[in-house]
PDB file of C-alpha atoms and ligand atoms in Angstrom:
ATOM      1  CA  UNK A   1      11.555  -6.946 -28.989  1.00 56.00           C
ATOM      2  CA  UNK A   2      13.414  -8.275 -25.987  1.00 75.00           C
ATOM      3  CA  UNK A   3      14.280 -11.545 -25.644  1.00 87.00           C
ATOM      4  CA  UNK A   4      12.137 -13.898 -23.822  1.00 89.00           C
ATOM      5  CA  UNK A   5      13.242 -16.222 -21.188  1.00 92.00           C
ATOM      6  CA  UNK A   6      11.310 -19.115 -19.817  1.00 92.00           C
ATOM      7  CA  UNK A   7      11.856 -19.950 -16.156  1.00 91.00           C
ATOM      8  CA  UNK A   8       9.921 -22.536 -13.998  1.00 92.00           C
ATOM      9  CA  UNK A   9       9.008 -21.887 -10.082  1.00 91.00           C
ATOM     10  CA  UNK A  10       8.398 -24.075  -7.463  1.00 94.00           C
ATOM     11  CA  UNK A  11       4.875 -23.200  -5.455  1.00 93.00           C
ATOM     12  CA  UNK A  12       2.028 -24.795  -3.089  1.00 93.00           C
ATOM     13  CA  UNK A  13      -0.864 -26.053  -5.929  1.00 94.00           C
ATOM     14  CA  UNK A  14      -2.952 -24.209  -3.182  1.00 94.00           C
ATOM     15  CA  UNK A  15      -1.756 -20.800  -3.316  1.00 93.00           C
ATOM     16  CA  UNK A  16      -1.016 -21.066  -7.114  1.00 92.00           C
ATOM     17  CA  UNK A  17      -4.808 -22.087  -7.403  1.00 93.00           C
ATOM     18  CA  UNK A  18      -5.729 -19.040  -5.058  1.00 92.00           C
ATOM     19  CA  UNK A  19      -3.657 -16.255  -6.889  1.00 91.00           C
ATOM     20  CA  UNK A  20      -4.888 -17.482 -10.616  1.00 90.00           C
ATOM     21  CA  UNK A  21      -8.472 -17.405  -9.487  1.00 91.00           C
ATOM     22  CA  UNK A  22      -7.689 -13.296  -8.368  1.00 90.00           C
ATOM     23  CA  UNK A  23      -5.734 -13.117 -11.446  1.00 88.00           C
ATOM     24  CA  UNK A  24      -8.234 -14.156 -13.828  1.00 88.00           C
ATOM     25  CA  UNK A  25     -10.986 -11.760 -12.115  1.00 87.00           C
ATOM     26  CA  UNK A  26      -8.105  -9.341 -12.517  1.00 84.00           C
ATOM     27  CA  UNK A  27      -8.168  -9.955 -16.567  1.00 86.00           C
ATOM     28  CA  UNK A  28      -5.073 -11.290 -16.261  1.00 84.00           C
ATOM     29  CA  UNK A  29      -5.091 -13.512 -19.627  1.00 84.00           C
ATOM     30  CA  UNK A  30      -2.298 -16.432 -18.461  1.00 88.00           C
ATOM     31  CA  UNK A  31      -0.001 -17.340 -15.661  1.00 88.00           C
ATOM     32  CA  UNK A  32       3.207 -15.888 -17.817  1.00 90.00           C
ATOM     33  CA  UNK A  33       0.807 -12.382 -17.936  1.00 88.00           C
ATOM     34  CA  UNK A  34       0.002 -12.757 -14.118  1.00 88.00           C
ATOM     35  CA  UNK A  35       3.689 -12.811 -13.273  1.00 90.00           C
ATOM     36  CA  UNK A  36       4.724 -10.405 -15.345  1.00 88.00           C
ATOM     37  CA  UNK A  37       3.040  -7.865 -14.089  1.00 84.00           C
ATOM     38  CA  UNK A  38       3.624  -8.923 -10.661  1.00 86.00           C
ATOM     39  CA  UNK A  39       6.921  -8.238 -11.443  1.00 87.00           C
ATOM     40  CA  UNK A  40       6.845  -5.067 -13.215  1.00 81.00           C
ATOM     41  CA  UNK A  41       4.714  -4.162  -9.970  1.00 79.00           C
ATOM     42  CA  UNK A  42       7.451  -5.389  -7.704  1.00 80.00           C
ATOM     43  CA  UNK A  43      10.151  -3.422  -9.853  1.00 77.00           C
ATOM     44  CA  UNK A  44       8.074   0.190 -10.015  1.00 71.00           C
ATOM     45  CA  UNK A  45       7.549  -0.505  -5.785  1.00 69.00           C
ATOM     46  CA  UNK A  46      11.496  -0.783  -5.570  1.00 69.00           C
ATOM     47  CA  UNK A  47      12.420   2.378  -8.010  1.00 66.00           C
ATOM     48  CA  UNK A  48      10.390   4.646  -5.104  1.00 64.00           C
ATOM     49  CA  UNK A  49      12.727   4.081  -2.845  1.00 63.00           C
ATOM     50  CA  UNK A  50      15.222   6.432  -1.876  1.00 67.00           C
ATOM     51  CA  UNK A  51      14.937  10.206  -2.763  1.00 76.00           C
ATOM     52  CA  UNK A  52      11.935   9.818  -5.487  1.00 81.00           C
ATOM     53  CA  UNK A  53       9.033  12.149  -4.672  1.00 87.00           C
ATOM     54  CA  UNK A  54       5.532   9.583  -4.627  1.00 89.00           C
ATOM     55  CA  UNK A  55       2.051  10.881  -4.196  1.00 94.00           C
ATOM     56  CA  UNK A  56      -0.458   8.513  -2.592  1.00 95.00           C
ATOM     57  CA  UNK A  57      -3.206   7.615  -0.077  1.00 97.00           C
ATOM     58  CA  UNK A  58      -2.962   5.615   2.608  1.00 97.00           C
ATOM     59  CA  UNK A  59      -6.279   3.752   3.422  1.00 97.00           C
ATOM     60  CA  UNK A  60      -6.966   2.348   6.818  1.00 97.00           C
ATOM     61  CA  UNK A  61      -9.758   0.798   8.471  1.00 97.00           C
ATOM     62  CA  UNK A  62      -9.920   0.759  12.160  1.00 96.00           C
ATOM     63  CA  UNK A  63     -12.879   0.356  14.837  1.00 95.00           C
ATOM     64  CA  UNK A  64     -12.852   3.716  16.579  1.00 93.00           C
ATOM     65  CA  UNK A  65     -13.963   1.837  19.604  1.00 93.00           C
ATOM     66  CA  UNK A  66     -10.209   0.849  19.964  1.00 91.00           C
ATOM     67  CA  UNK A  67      -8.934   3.195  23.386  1.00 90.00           C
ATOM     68  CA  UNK A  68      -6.588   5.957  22.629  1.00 94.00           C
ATOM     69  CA  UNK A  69      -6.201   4.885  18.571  1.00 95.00           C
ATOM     70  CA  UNK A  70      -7.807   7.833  17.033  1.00 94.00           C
ATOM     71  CA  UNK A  71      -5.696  10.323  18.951  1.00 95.00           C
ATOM     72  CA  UNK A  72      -2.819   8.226  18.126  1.00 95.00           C
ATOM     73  CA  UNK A  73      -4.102   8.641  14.465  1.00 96.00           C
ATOM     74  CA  UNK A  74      -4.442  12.899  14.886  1.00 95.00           C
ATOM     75  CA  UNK A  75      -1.056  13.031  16.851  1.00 96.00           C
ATOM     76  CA  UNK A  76       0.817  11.021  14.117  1.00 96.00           C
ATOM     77  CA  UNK A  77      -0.518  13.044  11.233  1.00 96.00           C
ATOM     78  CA  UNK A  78      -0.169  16.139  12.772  1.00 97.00           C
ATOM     79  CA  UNK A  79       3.677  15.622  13.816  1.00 96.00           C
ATOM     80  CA  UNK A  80       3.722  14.520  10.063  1.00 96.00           C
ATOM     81  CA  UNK A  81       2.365  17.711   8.605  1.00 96.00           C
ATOM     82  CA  UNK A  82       4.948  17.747   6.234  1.00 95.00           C
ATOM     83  CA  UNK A  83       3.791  14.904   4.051  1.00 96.00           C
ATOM     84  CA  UNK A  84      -0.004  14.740   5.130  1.00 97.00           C
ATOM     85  CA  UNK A  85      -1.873  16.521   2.583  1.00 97.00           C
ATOM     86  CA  UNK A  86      -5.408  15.651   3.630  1.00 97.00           C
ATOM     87  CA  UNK A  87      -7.757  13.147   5.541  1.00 96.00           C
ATOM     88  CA  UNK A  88     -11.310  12.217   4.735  1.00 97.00           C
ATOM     89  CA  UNK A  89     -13.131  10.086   7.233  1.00 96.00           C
ATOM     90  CA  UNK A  90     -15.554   7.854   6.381  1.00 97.00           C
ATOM     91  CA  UNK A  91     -17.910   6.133   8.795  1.00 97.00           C
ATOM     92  CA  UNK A  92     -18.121   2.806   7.590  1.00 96.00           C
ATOM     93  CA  UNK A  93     -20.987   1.152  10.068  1.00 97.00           C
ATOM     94  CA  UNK A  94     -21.364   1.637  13.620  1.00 96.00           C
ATOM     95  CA  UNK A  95     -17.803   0.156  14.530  1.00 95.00           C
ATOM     96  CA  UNK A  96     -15.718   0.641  11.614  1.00 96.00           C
ATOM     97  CA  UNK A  97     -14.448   3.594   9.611  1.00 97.00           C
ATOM     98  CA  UNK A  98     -12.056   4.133   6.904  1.00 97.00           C
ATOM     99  CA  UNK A  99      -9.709   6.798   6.720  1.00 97.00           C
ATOM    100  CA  UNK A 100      -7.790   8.009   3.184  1.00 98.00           C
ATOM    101  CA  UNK A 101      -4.692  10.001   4.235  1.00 98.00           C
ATOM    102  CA  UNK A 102      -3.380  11.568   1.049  1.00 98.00           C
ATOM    103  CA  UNK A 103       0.247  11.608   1.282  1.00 97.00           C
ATOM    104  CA  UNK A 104       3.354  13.755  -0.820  1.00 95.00           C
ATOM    105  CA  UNK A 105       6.844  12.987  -0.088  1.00 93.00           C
ATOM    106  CA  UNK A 106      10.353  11.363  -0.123  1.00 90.00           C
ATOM    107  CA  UNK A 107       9.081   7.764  -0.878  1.00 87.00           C
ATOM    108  CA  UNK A 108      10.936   6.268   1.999  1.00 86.00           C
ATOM    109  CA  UNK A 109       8.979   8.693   4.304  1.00 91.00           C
ATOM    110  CA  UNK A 110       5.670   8.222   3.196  1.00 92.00           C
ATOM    111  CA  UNK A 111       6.563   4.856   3.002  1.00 89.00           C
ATOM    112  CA  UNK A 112       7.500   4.908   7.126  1.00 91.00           C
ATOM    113  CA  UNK A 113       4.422   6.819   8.032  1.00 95.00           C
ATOM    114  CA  UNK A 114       2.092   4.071   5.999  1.00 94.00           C
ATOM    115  CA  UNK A 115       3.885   1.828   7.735  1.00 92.00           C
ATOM    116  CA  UNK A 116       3.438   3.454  10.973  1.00 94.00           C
ATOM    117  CA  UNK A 117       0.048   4.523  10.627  1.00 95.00           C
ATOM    118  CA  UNK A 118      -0.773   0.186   9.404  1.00 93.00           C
ATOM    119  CA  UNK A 119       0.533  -1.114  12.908  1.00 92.00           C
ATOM    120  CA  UNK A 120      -0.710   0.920  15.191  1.00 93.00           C
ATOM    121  CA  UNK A 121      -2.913  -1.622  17.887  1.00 91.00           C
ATOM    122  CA  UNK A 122      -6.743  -1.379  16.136  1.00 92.00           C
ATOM    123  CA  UNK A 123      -6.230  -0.864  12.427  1.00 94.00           C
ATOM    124  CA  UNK A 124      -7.593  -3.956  11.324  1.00 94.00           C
ATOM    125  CA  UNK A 125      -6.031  -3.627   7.407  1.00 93.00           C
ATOM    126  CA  UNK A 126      -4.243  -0.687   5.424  1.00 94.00           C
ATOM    127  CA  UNK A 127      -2.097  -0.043   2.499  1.00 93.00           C
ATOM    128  CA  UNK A 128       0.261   2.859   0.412  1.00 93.00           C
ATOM    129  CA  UNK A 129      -1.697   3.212  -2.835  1.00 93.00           C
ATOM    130  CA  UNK A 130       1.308   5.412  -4.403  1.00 89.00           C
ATOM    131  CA  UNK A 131       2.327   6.830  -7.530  1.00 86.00           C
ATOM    132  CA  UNK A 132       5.866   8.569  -9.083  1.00 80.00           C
ATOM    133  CA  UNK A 133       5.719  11.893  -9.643  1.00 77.00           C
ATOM    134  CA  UNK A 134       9.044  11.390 -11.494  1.00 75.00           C
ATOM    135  CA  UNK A 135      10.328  14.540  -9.541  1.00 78.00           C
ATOM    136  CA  UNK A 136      13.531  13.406  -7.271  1.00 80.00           C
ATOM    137  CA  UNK A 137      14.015  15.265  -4.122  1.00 78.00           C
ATOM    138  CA  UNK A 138      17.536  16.118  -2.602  1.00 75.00           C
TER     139      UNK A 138
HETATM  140 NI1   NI B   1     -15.750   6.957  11.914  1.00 74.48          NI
END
């Protein structure tokens, strides 16, 4: 076994209180655990980038109300062709849907387009839920 190191941080009681309360629903047994695997998280997140091949879906909700942001949405996917594998569209309520974009590609180009897709004006939250395929592109 590797040798274990004890370290102590420095954080607002507040936000230490809010992330153990998500931690515990998460199952996360201790503080030590809950870091841990925020780490571990952090370091996988970091190995994508450069010329590792990730599969994914991007997940945005939007109010389609918003002027001009679903053809902003088509236009973007479409010039990204490449790495856009699919869309489904859900209609969340009478304002809001949610889009999953499932992505394949050089991790620092999904990576862009996720991040492109997240600021356009009108998406009100999204996110890269990605995975390695372990295959590295040239
Ligand atoms: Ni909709």
């Amino acid at each position: 076994m590797d040798r274990v190191t004890r370290f102590s941080i420095s954080i607002e009681a507040d936000l230490l209180r809010r992330f153990l309360q998500v931690a515990h629903k998460a199952g996360w047994k201790n503080r030590s655990e809950a870091v841990r695997n925020l780490i571990r998280d952090f370091l996988v997140r970091e190995e994508w980038r450069g010329n590792d091949e990730i599969v994914g879906t991007i997940c945005i909700v939007y109010d389609h109300h918003q002027r001009e942001l679903t053809d902003r949405l088509t236009r973007l996917q479409h010039h990204e062709h490449d790495s856009v594998l699919a869309t489904t569209h859900i209609h969340l309520d009478h304002d809001n849907c949610l889009e999953m974009i499932a992505v394949r590609g050089r991790a620092t180009r999904v990576q862009k387009i996720a991040d492109r897709l997240v600021g356009l004006r009108g998406v009100k939250h999204g996110r890269l839920i990605a995975t390695t395929t372990g295959r590295k592109l040239r």
